[in-house]
Coordinates of C-alpha atoms in Angstrom, one line a residue:
M239 CA 16.9 8.3 105.1
H240 CA 19.9 6.1 105.0
R241 CA 21.2 4.5 101.8
K242 CA 22.0 0.7 101.8
R243 CA 25.7 0.2 101.7
Q244 CA 26.9 -1.7 98.6
A245 CA 29.2 -4.7 99.2
I246 CA 32.6 -4.7 97.7
R247 CA 33.0 -7.5 95.0
D248 CA 35.3 -10.4 95.8
H249 CA 37.3 -10.7 92.5
S250 CA 39.3 -13.6 93.9
A251 CA 36.3 -15.7 94.6
E252 CA 34.8 -15.0 91.2
A253 CA 38.1 -16.0 89.5
N254 CA 38.1 -19.2 91.4
L255 CA 34.5 -20.0 90.4
F256 CA 35.2 -19.3 86.8
A257 CA 38.3 -21.5 86.9
R258 CA 36.3 -24.4 88.4
R259 CA 33.5 -24.0 85.9
A260 CA 36.0 -23.8 83.0
T261 CA 37.8 -26.9 84.2
I262 CA 34.5 -28.8 84.4
A263 CA 33.5 -27.6 80.9
F264 CA 36.9 -28.5 79.6
I265 CA 36.7 -32.0 81.1
I266 CA 33.2 -32.5 79.6
V267 CA 34.2 -31.3 76.2
T268 CA 37.4 -33.4 76.3
A269 CA 35.4 -36.4 77.4
M270 CA 32.8 -35.9 74.6
L271 CA 35.6 -35.3 72.1
G272 CA 37.2 -38.5 73.3
I273 CA 33.9 -40.3 72.8
V274 CA 33.7 -38.9 69.3
L275 CA 37.3 -39.8 68.5
N276 CA 36.7 -43.3 69.9
N277 CA 33.6 -43.8 67.8
L278 CA 35.4 -42.4 64.8
Y279 CA 38.3 -44.8 65.4
S280 CA 35.8 -47.7 65.8
L281 CA 34.1 -46.8 62.6
Q282 CA 37.2 -46.1 60.6
V283 CA 39.5 -48.8 61.9
T284 CA 37.9 -51.4 64.2
Q285 CA 34.7 -51.8 62.1
H286 CA 36.2 -50.7 58.8
D287 CA 35.8 -54.0 57.0
D288 CA 32.2 -54.4 58.1
Y289 CA 31.1 -51.0 57.0
Q290 CA 33.2 -51.2 53.9
T291 CA 31.3 -54.3 52.9
R292 CA 28.0 -52.7 53.6
S293 CA 29.0 -49.7 51.6
N294 CA 30.2 -51.8 48.7
G295 CA 27.0 -53.9 48.9
N296 CA 25.0 -50.7 48.3
R297 CA 27.3 -49.4 45.7
I298 CA 28.8 -52.5 44.0
K299 CA 26.8 -55.4 42.6
V300 CA 28.2 -58.7 41.4
L301 CA 26.1 -59.9 38.4
P302 CA 26.4 -63.4 36.8
V303 CA 27.0 -63.5 33.1
A304 CA 25.6 -66.4 31.1
P305 CA 27.9 -68.2 28.8
N306 CA 27.1 -68.5 25.1
R307 CA 25.7 -71.9 24.3
G308 CA 27.9 -74.0 22.1
L309 CA 26.9 -74.3 18.4
I310 CA 26.1 -77.6 16.7
Y311 CA 27.4 -78.5 13.2
D312 CA 26.9 -81.4 10.9
R313 CA 29.9 -83.5 9.6
N314 CA 30.3 -81.1 6.7
G315 CA 30.4 -77.9 8.8
V316 CA 26.8 -76.9 8.2
L317 CA 25.4 -74.9 11.2
L318 CA 22.5 -76.8 12.6
A319 CA 21.8 -74.9 15.9
E320 CA 22.8 -71.3 16.3
N321 CA 22.3 -68.4 18.8
R322 CA 20.3 -65.4 17.7
P323 CA 19.8 -62.0 19.5
V324 CA 16.3 -61.5 20.8
F325 CA 14.7 -58.9 23.1
S326 CA 12.5 -60.0 26.0
L327 CA 10.3 -58.2 28.5
E328 CA 11.2 -59.4 32.0
V329 CA 9.8 -58.8 35.5
I330 CA 11.7 -59.0 38.8
P331 CA 8.9 -59.9 41.3
E332 CA 10.6 -58.5 44.5
K333 CA 10.8 -55.0 42.9
V334 CA 7.1 -54.9 41.9
N335 CA 4.5 -53.9 44.5
D336 CA 1.5 -55.2 42.6
I337 CA 2.1 -57.8 40.0
D338 CA -1.5 -57.9 38.6
E339 CA -1.8 -54.1 38.4
T340 CA 1.6 -54.0 36.6
L341 CA 0.5 -56.7 34.1
A342 CA -2.7 -54.8 33.4
R343 CA -0.8 -51.6 32.6
I344 CA 1.7 -53.4 30.4
T345 CA -1.2 -54.8 28.3
T346 CA -2.1 -51.2 27.4
L347 CA 1.2 -50.8 25.7
M348 CA 1.5 -54.1 23.8
D349 CA -0.5 -57.2 23.2
I350 CA 0.2 -59.8 25.9
T351 CA -1.7 -63.1 25.2
D352 CA -3.5 -65.1 27.8
D353 CA -1.0 -68.0 27.3
E354 CA 1.9 -65.6 28.0
I355 CA 0.2 -64.4 31.2
K356 CA -0.6 -68.0 32.3
R357 CA 3.0 -69.1 31.6
F358 CA 4.3 -66.1 33.5
Q359 CA 2.1 -66.8 36.5
K360 CA 3.2 -70.5 36.4
N361 CA 6.9 -69.5 36.4
L362 CA 6.3 -67.0 39.1
K363 CA 5.4 -69.8 41.5
G364 CA 8.5 -71.8 40.8
T365 CA 11.1 -69.1 40.6
R366 CA 12.8 -67.1 43.3
R367 CA 11.5 -63.6 43.6
F368 CA 14.8 -61.9 43.0
K369 CA 15.3 -63.6 39.7
P370 CA 13.7 -62.0 36.5
I371 CA 10.9 -63.9 34.9
V372 CA 10.2 -63.5 31.2
L373 CA 6.7 -62.1 30.3
R374 CA 7.1 -61.7 26.6
T375 CA 9.8 -62.9 24.2
E376 CA 10.8 -61.9 20.7
L377 CA 9.8 -58.2 21.1
S378 CA 9.7 -56.3 17.8
E379 CA 11.7 -53.1 17.5
E380 CA 8.5 -51.1 17.7
E381 CA 7.5 -52.8 21.0
V382 CA 11.0 -52.1 22.4
A383 CA 10.7 -48.5 21.5
I384 CA 7.2 -48.1 23.0
F385 CA 8.1 -49.7 26.3
S386 CA 11.4 -47.9 26.6
A387 CA 9.6 -44.6 26.4
S388 CA 7.4 -45.6 29.4
K389 CA 10.0 -47.6 31.3
H390 CA 10.1 -45.1 34.2
K391 CA 6.5 -46.0 35.0
F392 CA 7.2 -49.7 35.5
K393 CA 9.5 -50.4 38.5
G394 CA 10.9 -53.9 38.3
V395 CA 10.1 -54.4 34.6
Q396 CA 13.0 -54.3 32.1
I397 CA 13.9 -55.2 28.5
E398 CA 16.8 -57.6 28.2
A399 CA 18.7 -58.4 25.1
R400 CA 20.1 -62.0 25.0
L401 CA 21.0 -64.8 22.7
A402 CA 18.4 -67.4 22.1
R403 CA 18.6 -70.8 20.4
H404 CA 17.4 -71.1 16.8
Y405 CA 17.1 -74.2 14.6
P406 CA 17.3 -73.1 10.9
Y407 CA 16.3 -76.5 9.6
A408 CA 13.3 -76.9 12.0
E409 CA 11.7 -80.3 11.9
T410 CA 14.3 -81.9 9.6
L411 CA 16.5 -82.4 12.7
T412 CA 13.9 -82.2 15.5
H413 CA 14.4 -85.8 16.8
V414 CA 18.2 -85.5 16.6
L415 CA 18.9 -82.1 18.1
G416 CA 15.9 -81.8 20.4
Y417 CA 15.5 -78.3 21.7
V418 CA 16.2 -76.0 24.6
A419 CA 13.4 -74.3 26.6
R420 CA 12.9 -72.4 29.9
I421 CA 14.3 -73.8 33.1
N422 CA 11.3 -75.0 35.1
K423 CA 11.0 -76.0 38.7
R424 CA 11.9 -79.6 37.9
D425 CA 15.0 -78.6 36.0
L426 CA 16.0 -76.2 38.8
Q427 CA 15.7 -79.1 41.3
K428 CA 18.0 -81.3 39.2
I429 CA 20.5 -78.4 38.8
V430 CA 20.6 -77.9 42.6
E431 CA 21.0 -81.6 43.2
A432 CA 23.9 -81.7 40.8
G433 CA 25.6 -78.7 42.6
Q434 CA 25.3 -76.6 39.4
E435 CA 23.1 -73.8 40.8
D436 CA 25.8 -71.1 40.6
N437 CA 26.7 -72.1 37.0
Y438 CA 23.1 -71.6 35.9
A439 CA 22.7 -68.3 37.8
A440 CA 22.2 -66.3 34.6
T441 CA 20.9 -69.0 32.4
Y442 CA 17.3 -69.1 31.2
D443 CA 17.2 -72.2 29.0
I444 CA 18.3 -75.8 29.3
G445 CA 18.4 -78.7 26.9
K446 CA 15.1 -80.6 27.1
L447 CA 15.4 -83.3 24.4
G448 CA 17.9 -84.8 21.9
I449 CA 21.5 -83.8 21.6
E450 CA 20.7 -80.5 23.4
K451 CA 19.8 -82.5 26.5
Y452 CA 22.3 -85.4 26.3
H453 CA 25.3 -83.1 25.8
E454 CA 24.0 -80.2 28.0
E455 CA 27.2 -80.1 30.1
L456 CA 29.3 -79.6 27.0
L457 CA 27.1 -77.1 25.3
H458 CA 26.3 -74.9 28.3
G459 CA 29.7 -73.6 29.3
E460 CA 30.8 -71.9 32.6
V461 CA 29.2 -68.8 34.1
G462 CA 31.1 -65.5 34.3
Y463 CA 30.7 -62.4 36.6
Q464 CA 30.9 -58.7 36.4
Q465 CA 31.3 -56.2 39.2
V466 CA 29.3 -53.0 38.6
E467 CA 28.8 -49.8 40.4
V468 CA 25.2 -48.7 40.9
N469 CA 23.4 -45.6 42.1
N470 CA 20.7 -45.4 44.8
Q471 CA 18.1 -46.4 42.2
G472 CA 20.0 -49.5 41.3
R473 CA 21.0 -48.3 37.8
I474 CA 24.4 -49.3 36.6
I475 CA 26.9 -46.4 36.5
R476 CA 30.0 -48.3 35.4
V477 CA 31.5 -51.7 35.2
L478 CA 34.4 -52.2 37.6
N479 CA 35.6 -55.7 36.8
V480 CA 34.7 -58.5 34.4
E481 CA 35.4 -62.2 34.6
P482 CA 34.2 -63.4 31.2
P483 CA 32.2 -66.6 31.0
T484 CA 33.6 -69.7 29.2
P485 CA 31.4 -70.5 26.2
G486 CA 30.0 -74.0 25.7
K487 CA 31.9 -76.3 23.3
D488 CA 30.9 -76.3 19.7
I489 CA 30.1 -79.9 18.7
V490 CA 30.2 -81.7 15.4
L491 CA 27.7 -84.5 14.6
N492 CA 28.1 -87.5 12.4
I493 CA 24.8 -86.4 10.8
D494 CA 25.0 -85.5 7.0
L495 CA 22.4 -82.7 6.6
T496 CA 21.9 -83.4 2.8
L497 CA 21.3 -87.0 3.5
Q498 CA 18.9 -86.2 6.3
Q499 CA 17.0 -83.8 4.0
E500 CA 16.7 -86.5 1.4
V501 CA 15.2 -88.9 3.9
Q502 CA 12.7 -86.2 4.9
R503 CA 11.8 -85.7 1.3
I504 CA 11.3 -89.3 0.6
L505 CA 9.2 -90.0 3.8
E506 CA 6.9 -87.1 3.3
G507 CA 3.3 -88.1 3.9
T508 CA 4.2 -91.3 5.6
R509 CA 4.7 -92.4 9.2
G510 CA 8.0 -94.2 9.9
A511 CA 11.7 -93.9 10.6
V512 CA 15.0 -94.3 8.8
V513 CA 18.4 -94.8 10.3
I514 CA 21.6 -94.6 8.2
S515 CA 24.9 -95.5 9.9
E516 CA 28.6 -95.9 9.1
V517 CA 29.2 -99.6 9.4
K518 CA 32.8 -99.4 10.6
T519 CA 32.3 -96.7 13.3
G520 CA 28.6 -96.8 14.4
G521 CA 28.4 -93.1 13.4
V522 CA 24.8 -92.1 12.6
L523 CA 24.7 -90.3 9.3
A524 CA 20.9 -89.8 9.3
L525 CA 18.2 -90.4 11.9
Y526 CA 14.8 -89.3 10.9
S527 CA 11.4 -89.9 12.4
N528 CA 8.3 -88.8 10.5
P529 CA 6.2 -86.8 11.2
G530 CA 8.2 -84.3 13.2
Y531 CA 7.5 -80.8 14.5
D532 CA 9.2 -77.4 14.6
P533 CA 11.5 -77.2 17.8
N534 CA 11.6 -73.4 17.6
L535 CA 8.1 -73.4 19.0
F536 CA 9.4 -74.6 22.3
V537 CA 12.4 -72.3 22.6
H538 CA 10.3 -69.2 23.5
G539 CA 7.4 -71.1 25.1
I540 CA 4.9 -73.0 23.0
S541 CA 1.3 -72.0 23.3
S542 CA -1.2 -74.4 24.9
K543 CA -3.1 -74.6 21.6
N544 CA 0.0 -75.7 19.6
Y545 CA 1.1 -78.1 22.3
S546 CA -2.3 -79.7 22.5
A547 CA -2.3 -80.2 18.8
L548 CA 1.0 -82.0 18.9
L549 CA 0.1 -84.0 22.0
N550 CA -3.2 -85.2 20.7
S551 CA -2.2 -85.8 17.1
P552 CA -2.9 -89.4 16.1
N553 CA 0.4 -89.4 14.1
R554 CA 2.3 -88.9 17.4
P555 CA 4.9 -86.4 16.1
L556 CA 6.5 -86.0 19.6
I557 CA 7.7 -89.6 19.5
N558 CA 11.1 -90.3 18.1
R559 CA 10.2 -93.4 16.1
A560 CA 13.9 -94.1 15.3
T561 CA 14.8 -94.7 18.9
Q562 CA 11.4 -95.1 20.7
G563 CA 9.2 -96.8 18.2
Q564 CA 8.7 -100.4 19.2
Y565 CA 8.0 -102.6 16.1
S566 CA 7.9 -106.3 15.5
P567 CA 11.2 -106.8 13.6
A568 CA 9.5 -109.4 11.4
S569 CA 11.8 -111.1 8.9
T570 CA 14.6 -108.6 9.2
I571 CA 16.0 -110.8 12.1
K572 CA 16.1 -114.0 10.1
P573 CA 19.8 -113.6 9.3
H574 CA 20.5 -113.4 13.0
L575 CA 18.5 -116.6 13.8
A576 CA 20.2 -118.3 10.9
L577 CA 23.6 -117.6 12.3
L578 CA 22.5 -118.8 15.7
G579 CA 21.2 -122.1 14.1
L580 CA 24.5 -122.6 12.3
E581 CA 26.7 -121.7 15.2
D582 CA 24.7 -123.9 17.6
G583 CA 24.7 -126.9 15.2
V584 CA 20.9 -127.1 15.0
V585 CA 21.1 -126.7 11.2
T586 CA 23.8 -127.0 8.7
E587 CA 24.4 -125.4 5.3
D588 CA 22.9 -128.5 3.6
Y589 CA 20.0 -129.0 5.9
S590 CA 16.7 -128.4 4.2
I591 CA 12.9 -128.8 4.7
K592 CA 10.0 -129.2 2.4
D593 CA 7.8 -126.1 2.6
N594 CA 4.2 -126.5 1.5
G595 CA 3.2 -123.2 3.0
R596 CA 2.0 -124.6 6.3
Y597 CA 3.7 -125.5 9.6
R598 CA 2.1 -127.6 12.4
L599 CA 3.5 -129.0 15.6
P600 CA 2.9 -132.6 16.6
N601 CA -0.5 -133.1 18.2
V602 CA -1.4 -129.4 17.8
D603 CA -4.3 -128.3 15.6
H604 CA -3.0 -124.7 15.1
V605 CA -1.4 -124.1 11.7
W606 CA 1.3 -121.4 11.1
R607 CA 1.3 -120.2 7.5
D608 CA 4.0 -119.1 5.2
W609 CA 3.6 -115.7 3.5
K610 CA 3.5 -117.7 0.3
R611 CA 0.4 -119.7 0.6
W612 CA 1.6 -122.7 -1.6
G613 CA 5.1 -122.6 0.0
H614 CA 8.6 -122.5 -1.5
G615 CA 9.3 -126.2 -2.0
E616 CA 12.7 -127.5 -0.9
V617 CA 14.4 -124.8 1.2
D618 CA 17.9 -124.7 2.8
I619 CA 19.2 -122.0 5.0
A620 CA 20.5 -119.8 2.3
K621 CA 17.3 -119.9 0.3
A622 CA 15.3 -119.4 3.4
I623 CA 16.9 -116.0 3.8
E624 CA 16.7 -115.2 0.1
V625 CA 13.0 -115.9 -0.3
S626 CA 12.2 -115.2 3.4
C627 CA 10.6 -118.6 4.0
D628 CA 8.6 -118.4 7.2
T629 CA 8.1 -122.2 7.4
Y630 CA 11.9 -122.8 7.7
Y631 CA 12.1 -120.3 10.6
Y632 CA 9.1 -121.8 12.4
D633 CA 11.0 -125.1 12.4
L634 CA 14.3 -123.4 13.3
A635 CA 12.7 -121.6 16.3
Y636 CA 11.1 -124.8 17.4
N637 CA 14.5 -126.6 17.4
L638 CA 16.4 -123.8 19.0
G639 CA 13.9 -123.0 21.8
I640 CA 13.2 -119.6 23.4
D641 CA 16.1 -119.8 25.9
K642 CA 18.8 -120.0 23.2
I643 CA 17.0 -117.4 21.0
S644 CA 16.5 -114.9 23.8
E645 CA 20.1 -115.1 25.1
A646 CA 21.7 -114.9 21.6
M647 CA 19.5 -112.0 20.4
R648 CA 20.3 -110.1 23.6
N649 CA 23.9 -110.4 22.6
F650 CA 23.0 -108.6 19.4
G651 CA 21.4 -105.8 21.4
F652 CA 17.7 -106.7 21.3
G653 CA 15.8 -105.9 24.5
D654 CA 18.4 -103.5 25.6
Y655 CA 19.5 -99.8 25.1
T656 CA 22.0 -99.4 22.3
G657 CA 23.9 -96.6 24.1
I658 CA 23.2 -93.9 21.4
D659 CA 23.6 -90.4 22.8
L660 CA 19.9 -89.7 23.1
Y661 CA 18.0 -90.1 26.3
E662 CA 14.8 -90.7 24.3
E663 CA 15.4 -94.4 23.6
S664 CA 13.4 -97.5 24.3
D665 CA 14.8 -100.9 25.1
A666 CA 11.8 -102.6 23.4
N667 CA 11.3 -106.2 24.3
M668 CA 13.2 -109.5 23.8
P669 CA 10.8 -112.1 25.2
S670 CA 11.9 -114.9 27.5
R671 CA 10.3 -117.3 30.0
G672 CA 11.1 -115.0 32.9
W673 CA 9.7 -112.0 31.0
K674 CA 6.3 -113.7 30.3
R675 CA 6.0 -114.9 33.9
A676 CA 6.7 -111.4 35.2
R677 CA 4.5 -109.7 32.7
F678 CA 1.5 -112.1 32.5
N679 CA 2.1 -114.5 35.3
Q680 CA 1.9 -117.3 32.7
P681 CA 4.4 -120.0 31.7
W682 CA 6.0 -120.0 28.3
Y683 CA 4.4 -122.3 25.8
I684 CA 6.1 -123.9 22.8
G685 CA 3.5 -122.2 20.7
D686 CA 4.9 -118.8 21.8
T687 CA 8.2 -119.7 20.3
I688 CA 7.1 -120.4 16.8
P689 CA 6.2 -116.8 15.7
V690 CA 9.3 -115.6 17.4
G691 CA 11.2 -117.3 14.6
I692 CA 9.8 -114.7 12.1
G693 CA 10.2 -111.8 14.5
Q694 CA 6.6 -111.6 15.6
S695 CA 4.7 -112.5 18.8
F696 CA 6.1 -110.6 21.9
W697 CA 9.3 -109.6 20.2
T698 CA 9.7 -105.8 19.5
A699 CA 12.7 -103.8 18.4
T700 CA 13.5 -100.1 17.6
P701 CA 15.0 -99.1 14.3
I702 CA 18.2 -98.1 16.0
Q703 CA 18.4 -101.6 17.5
L704 CA 18.0 -103.1 14.0
T705 CA 20.8 -100.9 12.7
H706 CA 23.1 -101.8 15.6
S707 CA 22.4 -105.5 15.0
I708 CA 23.1 -105.4 11.3
N709 CA 26.3 -103.5 11.9
T710 CA 27.3 -106.2 14.3
L711 CA 26.7 -108.9 11.6
V712 CA 28.7 -107.0 9.0
N713 CA 31.5 -106.3 11.4
R714 CA 31.7 -110.0 12.2
G715 CA 30.8 -109.7 15.8
E716 CA 32.5 -106.3 16.6
R717 CA 30.0 -104.0 18.2
Y718 CA 30.2 -100.2 17.7
I719 CA 27.8 -98.2 19.8
P720 CA 25.7 -95.9 17.6
Q721 CA 26.9 -92.3 18.1
I722 CA 25.4 -89.0 16.8
I723 CA 28.2 -86.8 18.1
R724 CA 31.4 -86.9 16.1
G725 CA 33.7 -84.5 17.9
Y726 CA 34.4 -80.9 18.9
R727 CA 35.1 -77.9 16.7
N728 CA 38.1 -75.8 17.6
L729 CA 38.4 -72.0 17.2
D730 CA 40.6 -72.5 14.0
G731 CA 37.8 -74.5 12.4
T732 CA 39.4 -77.9 12.8
D733 CA 37.7 -80.8 14.5
D734 CA 38.8 -83.1 17.3
L735 CA 37.2 -86.5 16.9
I736 CA 36.0 -88.4 19.9
P737 CA 37.1 -92.1 20.3
L738 CA 34.8 -94.8 19.0
K739 CA 32.6 -96.4 21.6
T740 CA 32.4 -100.2 21.6
S741 CA 30.8 -102.9 23.7
R742 CA 31.6 -106.6 24.2
P743 CA 31.9 -108.3 20.8
I744 CA 30.0 -111.4 19.9
Q745 CA 32.1 -114.5 19.5
I746 CA 31.8 -116.2 16.1
N747 CA 32.9 -119.8 16.3
D748 CA 33.1 -120.4 12.6
E749 CA 33.5 -117.6 10.1
K750 CA 32.1 -119.8 7.4
N751 CA 28.7 -119.6 9.1
L752 CA 28.7 -115.8 8.9
D753 CA 29.7 -116.0 5.2
I754 CA 26.7 -118.2 4.5
V755 CA 24.4 -115.6 6.1
L756 CA 25.9 -112.6 4.5
N757 CA 26.0 -114.2 1.0
A758 CA 22.3 -115.1 1.5
M759 CA 21.6 -111.4 2.3
H760 CA 23.4 -110.6 -0.9
D761 CA 21.0 -112.9 -2.7
V762 CA 18.0 -111.2 -1.2
V763 CA 19.0 -108.2 -3.3
H764 CA 20.7 -109.8 -6.3
G765 CA 19.4 -113.4 -6.4
E766 CA 16.9 -114.8 -8.9
E767 CA 14.3 -115.1 -6.2
G768 CA 15.4 -112.4 -3.8
T769 CA 12.6 -110.5 -2.1
A770 CA 14.4 -107.2 -2.8
R771 CA 15.6 -108.0 -6.3
F772 CA 13.1 -105.7 -8.0
A773 CA 13.8 -102.8 -5.7
F774 CA 17.5 -103.0 -6.3
A775 CA 17.5 -104.0 -10.0
D776 CA 20.4 -102.6 -12.1
T777 CA 22.2 -100.8 -9.3
P778 CA 25.9 -99.8 -10.1
Y779 CA 26.9 -101.0 -6.7
E780 CA 26.2 -104.3 -5.0
S781 CA 24.4 -104.4 -1.6
A782 CA 22.8 -106.9 0.7
G783 CA 19.8 -106.7 2.9
K784 CA 16.6 -108.3 4.3
T785 CA 13.0 -107.3 3.9
G786 CA 10.4 -107.7 6.5
T787 CA 6.6 -107.4 6.8
A788 CA 5.1 -107.1 10.3
Q789 CA 1.6 -108.2 10.8
L790 CA -0.3 -106.1 13.4
F791 CA -3.2 -108.4 14.1
T792 CA -4.0 -112.1 13.9
V793 CA -5.7 -113.4 10.8
G794 CA -8.1 -116.3 11.3
Q795 CA -6.9 -119.8 10.3
D796 CA -9.1 -119.9 7.2
E797 CA -9.1 -116.2 6.5
K798 CA -7.0 -114.3 3.9
Y799 CA -5.4 -110.9 4.7
N800 CA -6.9 -108.1 2.5
A801 CA -5.3 -104.7 3.1
D802 CA -8.3 -102.9 1.5
E803 CA -10.6 -104.3 4.1
V804 CA -8.4 -103.5 7.1
D805 CA -8.4 -100.3 9.0
E806 CA -5.4 -98.2 7.8
R807 CA -3.8 -98.2 11.3
L808 CA -3.9 -102.0 11.4
R809 CA -2.2 -102.7 8.0
D810 CA 1.2 -104.3 7.9
N811 CA 4.4 -102.4 8.7
A812 CA 7.0 -102.5 6.0
L813 CA 10.7 -103.0 7.1
Y814 CA 14.1 -103.2 5.4
V815 CA 17.6 -103.5 6.7
G816 CA 20.7 -103.6 4.4
F817 CA 24.2 -102.5 3.8
A818 CA 26.5 -101.5 0.9
P819 CA 28.8 -102.0 -0.9
F820 CA 28.7 -105.7 -0.3
D821 CA 32.5 -106.4 -0.6
S822 CA 33.5 -103.3 1.5
P823 CA 30.6 -102.1 3.5
E824 CA 30.4 -98.4 4.2
I825 CA 26.8 -97.8 5.3
S826 CA 23.9 -99.7 6.7
I827 CA 20.3 -98.6 6.5
T828 CA 17.1 -99.4 8.4
V829 CA 13.7 -98.4 7.0
V830 CA 10.5 -98.8 9.0
L831 CA 7.2 -97.6 7.4
E832 CA 4.1 -97.8 9.5
N833 CA 1.0 -99.5 7.9
A834 CA 2.6 -99.3 4.5
G835 CA 2.3 -103.0 3.5
G836 CA 5.0 -105.3 2.3
G837 CA 8.6 -104.6 3.0
S838 CA 9.9 -105.7 -0.4
S839 CA 7.5 -103.4 -2.3
N840 CA 7.5 -100.4 0.1
A841 CA 10.5 -100.3 2.4
A842 CA 13.1 -101.7 0.1
P843 CA 12.5 -99.0 -2.6
V844 CA 13.0 -96.3 0.0
A845 CA 16.3 -97.9 0.9
R846 CA 17.3 -98.1 -2.8
K847 CA 16.6 -94.4 -3.3
L848 CA 18.7 -93.4 -0.3
M849 CA 21.6 -95.6 -1.2
D850 CA 21.5 -94.2 -4.7
F851 CA 21.6 -90.7 -3.2
Y852 CA 24.5 -91.5 -0.9
F853 CA 26.7 -93.2 -3.5
R854 CA 26.0 -90.7 -6.3
D855 CA 29.1 -88.6 -5.4
R856 CA 31.3 -91.5 -4.2
R857 CA 33.9 -93.2 -6.3
F858 CA 34.1 -96.9 -6.9
E859 CA 36.1 -99.2 -9.1
T860 CA 33.3 -99.2 -11.6
A861 CA 34.2 -96.2 -13.7
S862 CA 30.7 -95.7 -15.1
I863 CA 28.9 -95.5 -11.7
D864 CA 28.2 -91.8 -11.8
S865 CA 26.7 -91.8 -15.3
E866 CA 24.6 -94.9 -14.5
L867 CA 23.2 -93.2 -11.4
D868 CA 22.4 -90.1 -13.3
E869 CA 20.5 -92.1 -15.9

């Protein structure tokens, strides 16, 4: 048996094979390493900015920081609107898987009312899902502690501490300050349209009424930002950079809080309004509408029950009667018409009529009656103002005509906005031929003009318009626009006053005519027959004014008005306008009391009390004024 012969190994061939294989492997490894290095270069160099941005986006967040809202002070430095720290429970919708289930679990920890849930769901529809929505405000310390212990169970729910508006004097200043409340869908739309969306990125509240709304741009401030580093759960690890917000400006008002409080005290239990103004500047010292309401109810979201109570109240507390209340000005406008008659030459200082208590047009059966049934006898223009003779003004209106009356009274500001820094203002109505045609599609009849002479018929005015018109008379045609804001408060406690605002003055052709009118207004208060002489008896200062009584329904030709037989809401409105001191006027005052009766017996005494209060701490040439007022 022969063995198979074993071949001799070819070491050279094997070496060549190994070399070829090693070369191929080296080429493959080198190629792969090149790919890796190329990718590494691409990641680290070419696409560095892109991936750096993505990395920072995961690690670094830029959060807006809301500015502190500016404070509001009265003219004496009393804080009227402040910011207080509060805790609120907020939900970020995009981080919550099941909103309803989350709300149900939260209610097991604390009491969440149905109104709060409804308000949350309403805001949920009008707010972007990445923005937090408040579920509950003004959490107690106990509620904060309870939720904090269970916070890990509620993804997307957080407790936030922030500053919230507070009004320490509540309804005393409601219609002046207004209030701030949550930014709603309508507010957000206006913010976007104004290009202010970024500036309100961290802001929850916005001015809704009053000074808070009118001066929103000043009070809000400028948003700030902070860069923070977060972990993979979104929790802030550290703050990298802060760009602090610019707080809103602190503003100072012309309002005198003590005077405002006195007005509130005197008007308690009545419906009406009072405006007290600086004659020479138009600055509003007091503006009060009664009844009012607590604005703090709106800051954190008013309940539907409370809002319905305010909305449906027959006393209409939501209306600012001082700027929105439309009342027949009644006899308070007789001085204005008297000046027009004198300036136009329709009457003179010596022109007089015989007043027997009744006025009738030629060939017209209707009779317009004077408030004094038997009349005032012989009456000239000065006496007509002093005793408030209606018959004289029926005749004056007839001779002037509605065209002259309407044009002249518009110059005094009737039928137009005064320009006061409140959006809640009515222009009321100064009637004219064109107005009646547009409103009723009827011509203007001469019979329409007669009651206009005593501030009745279609003529309506707001208390702030009456104040503005009286200031214009006292300033001899110069017109200072009523202003609530006085200036800005600096960090050192000093105030920068804003310039006075004026409008086109009224041209007075003969200063003597104005003197006749103003002296007659003085006699209203200090004359032997003045309608306000009893209300202002024995004052240590001299003032001037005009009473008014506005009838709210037509009394039959042969009927006599009896307040006891009339529904309370249909009784006469009482009005008074005046200024003091007479020789060097400081303040003017307008009082309107709804359904209170006669102006001389009801509105004038209110004005007297307020003037006494104002002048109690002021000095005059009369050395005994302080002791007399104290008595």
